[in-house]
GROMACS .gro file of C-alpha atoms in nm:
model
  246
    1GLN     CA    1   0.000   0.000   0.000
    2LYS     CA    2   0.292   0.235   0.065
    3GLU     CA    3   0.389   0.196  -0.303
    4LEU     CA    4   0.041   0.322  -0.394
    5PHE     CA    5   0.087   0.641  -0.188
    6PHE     CA    6   0.438   0.685  -0.327
    7ALA     CA    7   0.298   0.662  -0.682
    8GLN     CA    8   0.028   0.914  -0.589
    9LYS     CA    9   0.296   1.151  -0.454
   10GLU     CA   10   0.497   1.121  -0.778
   11ASP     CA   11   0.183   1.178  -0.991
   12LYS     CA   12   0.106   1.494  -0.791
   13LYS     CA   13   0.466   1.605  -0.835
   14LYS     CA   14   0.440   1.570  -1.215
   15ALA     CA   15   0.104   1.751  -1.218
   16ILE     CA   16   0.251   2.034  -1.008
   17SER     CA   17   0.547   2.065  -1.246
   18ALA     CA   18   0.314   2.084  -1.549
   19ASN     CA   19   0.091   2.342  -1.379
   20ILE     CA   20   0.390   2.554  -1.274
   21LYS     CA   21   0.502   2.560  -1.639
   22GLN     CA   22   0.153   2.674  -1.743
   23VAL     CA   23   0.146   2.936  -1.467
   24LYS     CA   24   0.480   3.078  -1.585
   25GLU     CA   25   0.347   3.096  -1.943
   26LEU     CA   26   0.028   3.265  -1.819
   27ARG     CA   27   0.231   3.509  -1.606
   28ASP     CA   28   0.453   3.600  -1.902
   29GLY     CA   29   0.146   3.633  -2.126
   30TYR     CA   30  -0.027   3.853  -1.868
   31ALA     CA   31   0.280   4.074  -1.836
   32ASN     CA   32   0.305   4.108  -2.215
   33GLN     CA   33  -0.066   4.188  -2.244
   34SER     CA   34  -0.040   4.446  -1.965
   35SER     CA   35   0.253   4.610  -2.144
   36GLN     CA   36   0.050   4.625  -2.468
   37LEU     CA   37  -0.243   4.770  -2.275
   38ARG     CA   38  -0.029   5.048  -2.131
   39GLN     CA   39   0.100   5.133  -2.479
   40LEU     CA   40  -0.251   5.131  -2.629
   41VAL     CA   41  -0.390   5.348  -2.348
   42LYS     CA   42  -0.107   5.595  -2.405
   43GLN     CA   43  -0.177   5.597  -2.779
   44ARG     CA   44  -0.550   5.648  -2.724
   45ASP     CA   45  -0.491   5.927  -2.473
   46ASP     CA   46  -0.243   6.096  -2.708
   47HIS     CA   47  -0.494   6.085  -2.994
   48ASN     CA   48  -0.773   6.217  -2.768
   49LYS     CA   49  -0.546   6.497  -2.654
   50LYS     CA   50  -0.473   6.590  -3.016
   51VAL     CA   51  -0.847   6.586  -3.090
   52LYS     CA   52  -0.916   6.827  -2.802
   53GLU     CA   53  -0.632   7.055  -2.910
   54ALA     CA   54  -0.754   7.049  -3.273
   55ILE     CA   55  -1.114   7.123  -3.166
   56THR     CA   56  -0.992   7.424  -2.968
   57LYS     CA   57  -0.792   7.537  -3.271
   58ILE     CA   58  -1.080   7.493  -3.515
   59LYS     CA   59  -1.310   7.691  -3.286
   60LEU     CA   60  -1.061   7.979  -3.286
   61LEU     CA   61  -1.036   7.958  -3.664
   62GLU     CA   62  -1.415   7.965  -3.691
   63LEU     CA   63  -1.434   8.280  -3.478
   64LYS     CA   64  -1.162   8.447  -3.684
   65LYS     CA   65  -1.332   8.342  -4.008
   66LYS     CA   66  -1.667   8.486  -3.897
   67GLU     CA   67  -1.502   8.814  -3.808
   68LEU     CA   68  -1.338   8.841  -4.152
   69LEU     CA   69  -1.656   8.738  -4.334
   70LYS     CA   70  -1.844   9.007  -4.145
   71LYS     CA   71  -1.571   9.259  -4.214
   72HIS     CA   72  -1.574   9.195  -4.592
   73LYS     CA   73  -1.951   9.136  -4.600
   74ILE     CA   74  -1.913   8.795  -4.767
   75GLN     CA   75  -2.209   8.554  -4.760
   76PHE     CA   76  -2.043   8.258  -4.933
   77ASN     CA   77  -1.738   8.036  -4.920
   78PRO     CA   78  -1.446   8.235  -5.076
   79SER     CA   79  -1.300   7.917  -5.219
   80ARG     CA   80  -1.582   7.922  -5.473
   81ILE     CA   81  -1.435   8.238  -5.629
   82SER     CA   82  -1.133   8.050  -5.767
   83SER     CA   83  -1.361   7.782  -5.907
   84GLN     CA   84  -1.582   8.045  -6.067
   85ILE     CA   85  -1.284   8.224  -6.220
   86GLY     CA   86  -1.158   7.897  -6.365
   87TYR     CA   87  -1.501   7.818  -6.505
   88LEU     CA   88  -1.532   8.159  -6.680
   89GLU     CA   89  -1.179   8.146  -6.822
   90THR     CA   90  -1.245   7.800  -6.963
   91LYS     CA   91  -1.570   7.924  -7.115
   92ILE     CA   92  -1.388   8.208  -7.296
   93GLU     CA   93  -1.122   7.968  -7.427
   94THR     CA   94  -1.353   7.692  -7.545
   95GLN     CA   95  -1.663   7.875  -7.665
   96ALA     CA   96  -1.707   8.105  -7.968
   97LEU     CA   97  -1.833   8.420  -7.797
   98ASP     CA   98  -1.903   8.755  -7.955
   99PHE     CA   99  -1.692   9.052  -7.851
  100GLU     CA  100  -1.949   9.202  -7.612
  101LYS     CA  101  -2.010   8.871  -7.435
  102GLU     CA  102  -1.636   8.804  -7.395
  103LYS     CA  103  -1.586   9.161  -7.271
  104GLU     CA  104  -1.861   9.108  -7.013
  105LEU     CA  105  -1.705   8.779  -6.892
  106MET     CA  106  -1.359   8.937  -6.865
  107LYS     CA  107  -1.510   9.215  -6.656
  108LYS     CA  108  -1.659   8.951  -6.422
  109ILE     CA  109  -1.328   8.765  -6.405
  110ASN     CA  110  -1.137   9.080  -6.310
  111ALA     CA  111  -1.393   9.165  -6.045
  112LEU     CA  112  -1.372   8.813  -5.905
  113LYS     CA  113  -0.992   8.825  -5.903
  114LYS     CA  114  -1.002   9.152  -5.715
  115THR     CA  115  -1.242   9.004  -5.462
  116ASN     CA  116  -1.031   8.690  -5.442
  117ALA     CA  117  -0.723   8.892  -5.350
  118GLN     CA  118  -0.919   9.071  -5.078
  119VAL     CA  119  -1.049   8.753  -4.921
  120LEU     CA  120  -0.732   8.543  -4.959
  121GLU     CA  121  -0.688   8.537  -4.581
  122ILE     CA  122  -1.042   8.399  -4.546
  123SER     CA  123  -0.970   8.133  -4.810
  124ASN     CA  124  -0.660   8.032  -4.618
  125LEU     CA  125  -0.874   8.003  -4.304
  126PHE     CA  126  -1.117   7.776  -4.486
  127GLN     CA  127  -0.825   7.563  -4.604
  128GLU     CA  128  -0.669   7.552  -4.258
  129GLN     CA  129  -1.006   7.450  -4.112
  130ARG     CA  130  -1.026   7.161  -4.358
  131VAL     CA  131  -0.676   7.048  -4.261
  132VAL     CA  132  -0.753   7.069  -3.888
  133GLN     CA  133  -1.086   6.887  -3.938
  134SER     CA  134  -0.903   6.613  -4.124
  135GLN     CA  135  -0.661   6.583  -3.830
  136ILE     CA  136  -0.958   6.561  -3.590
  137ASN     CA  137  -1.116   6.284  -3.798
  138GLU     CA  138  -0.790   6.093  -3.824
  139ASN     CA  139  -0.709   6.118  -3.453
  140ARG     CA  140  -1.066   6.027  -3.357
  141HIS     CA  141  -1.043   5.720  -3.581
  142ASN     CA  142  -0.707   5.622  -3.430
  143ALA     CA  143  -0.836   5.682  -3.075
  144ASP     CA  144  -1.146   5.470  -3.143
  145SER     CA  145  -0.931   5.196  -3.299
  146ALA     CA  146  -0.696   5.197  -2.998
  147HIS     CA  147  -0.993   5.193  -2.758
  148LYS     CA  148  -1.143   4.893  -2.940
  149LYS     CA  149  -0.811   4.707  -2.912
  150ILE     CA  150  -0.794   4.801  -2.544
  151ARG     CA  151  -1.140   4.651  -2.480
  152GLU     CA  152  -1.049   4.331  -2.664
  153LEU     CA  153  -0.713   4.300  -2.487
  154GLN     CA  154  -0.874   4.372  -2.149
  155LYS     CA  155  -1.105   4.073  -2.204
  156ILE     CA  156  -0.809   3.851  -2.293
  157ASN     CA  157  -0.609   3.992  -2.002
  158LYS     CA  158  -0.897   3.926  -1.762
  159GLN     CA  159  -0.928   3.566  -1.886
  160THR     CA  160  -0.551   3.517  -1.855
  161ARG     CA  161  -0.563   3.650  -1.498
  162LYS     CA  162  -0.855   3.417  -1.423
  163GLU     CA  163  -0.663   3.117  -1.559
  164PHE     CA  164  -0.352   3.225  -1.366
  165VAL     CA  165  -0.546   3.233  -1.035
  166LYS     CA  166  -0.716   2.901  -1.117
  167LYS     CA  167  -0.387   2.725  -1.194
  168SER     CA  168  -0.222   2.876  -0.885
  169ARG     CA  169  -0.502   2.737  -0.668
  170GLU     CA  170  -0.469   2.399  -0.840
  171ILE     CA  171  -0.097   2.399  -0.758
  172MET     CA  172  -0.170   2.477  -0.393
  173GLN     CA  173  -0.427   2.194  -0.380
  174LEU     CA  174  -0.189   1.953  -0.556
  175LYS     CA  175   0.090   2.041  -0.313
  176LYS     CA  176  -0.146   1.976  -0.025
  177GLU     CA  177  -0.245   1.639  -0.171
  178GLN     CA  178   0.121   1.561  -0.244
  179ASN     CA  179   0.215   1.632   0.120
  180GLN     CA  180  -0.073   1.417   0.241
  181ALA     CA  181   0.035   1.130   0.014
  182TYR     CA  182   0.397   1.172   0.126
  183GLN     CA  183   0.299   1.175   0.494
  184LYS     CA  184   0.091   0.861   0.440
  185PHE     CA  185   0.378   0.700   0.253
  186THR     CA  186   0.619   0.796   0.534
  187GLU     CA  187   0.385   0.654   0.800
  188LEU     CA  188   0.340   0.329   0.610
  189LYS     CA  189   0.714   0.307   0.545
  190LYS     CA  190   0.778   0.352   0.917
  191GLN     CA  191   0.522   0.085   0.997
  192TYR     CA  192   0.680  -0.143   0.737
  193ILE     CA  193   1.029  -0.096   0.886
  194GLU     CA  194   0.897  -0.158   1.236
  195LEU     CA  195   0.717  -0.472   1.119
  196PHE     CA  196   1.023  -0.586   0.924
  197ASN     CA  197   1.246  -0.539   1.232
  198LEU     CA  198   0.994  -0.719   1.450
  199ILE     CA  199   0.981  -1.017   1.213
  200ARG     CA  200   1.359  -1.022   1.180
  201ASN     CA  201   1.408  -1.009   1.558
  202ASN     CA  202   1.152  -1.288   1.600
  203GLN     CA  203   1.334  -1.492   1.337
  204ILE     CA  204   1.664  -1.436   1.518
  205ARG     CA  205   1.509  -1.532   1.852
  206ASN     CA  206   1.345  -1.839   1.698
  207LYS     CA  207   1.671  -1.938   1.533
  208LYS     CA  208   1.855  -1.906   1.865
  209ALA     CA  209   1.584  -2.105   2.043
  210ILE     CA  210   1.598  -2.382   1.782
  211GLN     CA  211   1.976  -2.388   1.801
  212HIS     CA  212   1.956  -2.408   2.180
  213ILE     CA  213   1.718  -2.705   2.156
  214LYS     CA  214   1.947  -2.872   1.904
  215ASN     CA  215   2.245  -2.819   2.134
  216GLN     CA  216   2.053  -2.970   2.424
  217ILE     CA  217   1.956  -3.276   2.216
  218LEU     CA  218   2.313  -3.312   2.092
  219GLU     CA  219   2.451  -3.284   2.446
  220LYS     CA  220   2.209  -3.552   2.560
  221LYS     CA  221   2.319  -3.781   2.278
  222HIS     CA  222   2.685  -3.720   2.365
  223LYS     CA  223   2.616  -3.832   2.720
  224GLN     CA  224   2.431  -4.138   2.592
  225LEU     CA  225   2.726  -4.220   2.363
  226GLU     CA  226   2.973  -4.186   2.651
  227GLN     CA  227   2.757  -4.420   2.858
  228LYS     CA  228   2.753  -4.676   2.575
  229ILE     CA  229   3.130  -4.659   2.548
  230LYS     CA  230   3.167  -4.714   2.922
  231ASN     CA  231   2.926  -5.006   2.911
  232ARG     CA  232   3.091  -5.134   2.592
  233GLN     CA  233   2.766  -5.136   2.408
  234LYS     CA  234   2.729  -5.151   2.031
  235ILE     CA  235   2.802  -4.819   1.857
  236THR     CA  236   2.563  -4.727   1.570
  237ASN     CA  237   2.621  -4.506   1.269
  238GLU     CA  238   2.402  -4.242   1.435
  239ASP     CA  239   2.632  -4.260   1.739
  240LEU     CA  240   2.932  -4.202   1.512
  241LEU     CA  241   2.765  -3.895   1.361
  242VAL     CA  242   2.702  -3.762   1.712
  243PHE     CA  243   3.066  -3.823   1.796
  244GLN     CA  244   3.184  -3.639   1.484
  245SER     CA  245   2.962  -3.341   1.563
  246ARG     CA  246   3.181  -3.254   1.861
   0.00000   0.00000   0.00000
């Protein structure tokens, strides 16, 4: 039975070793995931910070744009002026217009160019707003993407942590069972040694007792042989063997 408990102890030892290996892998995985999480959180926060800064900037640009539009009494997007100029110039180049019509279009083009020069600063503001808005959209997209990855990694990280705790508890339980099996094995081994010593001592005592009885019988036969010799009685082969045993 002690062999059974010894085998149980060894099985627990192997299971503990396998679980410890898994726990180390889980610990390393958890550490790696945590490092990735910190990086993603930093990235998300950086993008959100840039979004806030860009929103503040675009609000200031909007205020400045409104002031200039009011100053120049413009009710439309100045960027349309360049498009309109291009359209009219193309019309003159590609269409067969009479002199008066062409003269009228050139007058409009010159007026638009003059207006365009006056509102160039406003056009630049419109362009800058578009650039800043593009930065806002890009950083929002990157922040949302990072946040999505964070949520996914947090789920994985949580599961890894859960498995880590579970395996750690299994190791503790296995160690407890291993100690119990070892204690039982030790107790049975002690009992076995005690029983073995008891049997051996009994065998030694029995051997000595048998030898003592044999010696007594042999001594008795020696005396009987001596008596026969004195009385000059017939000596048998058995008597000779007794004599030789001296």
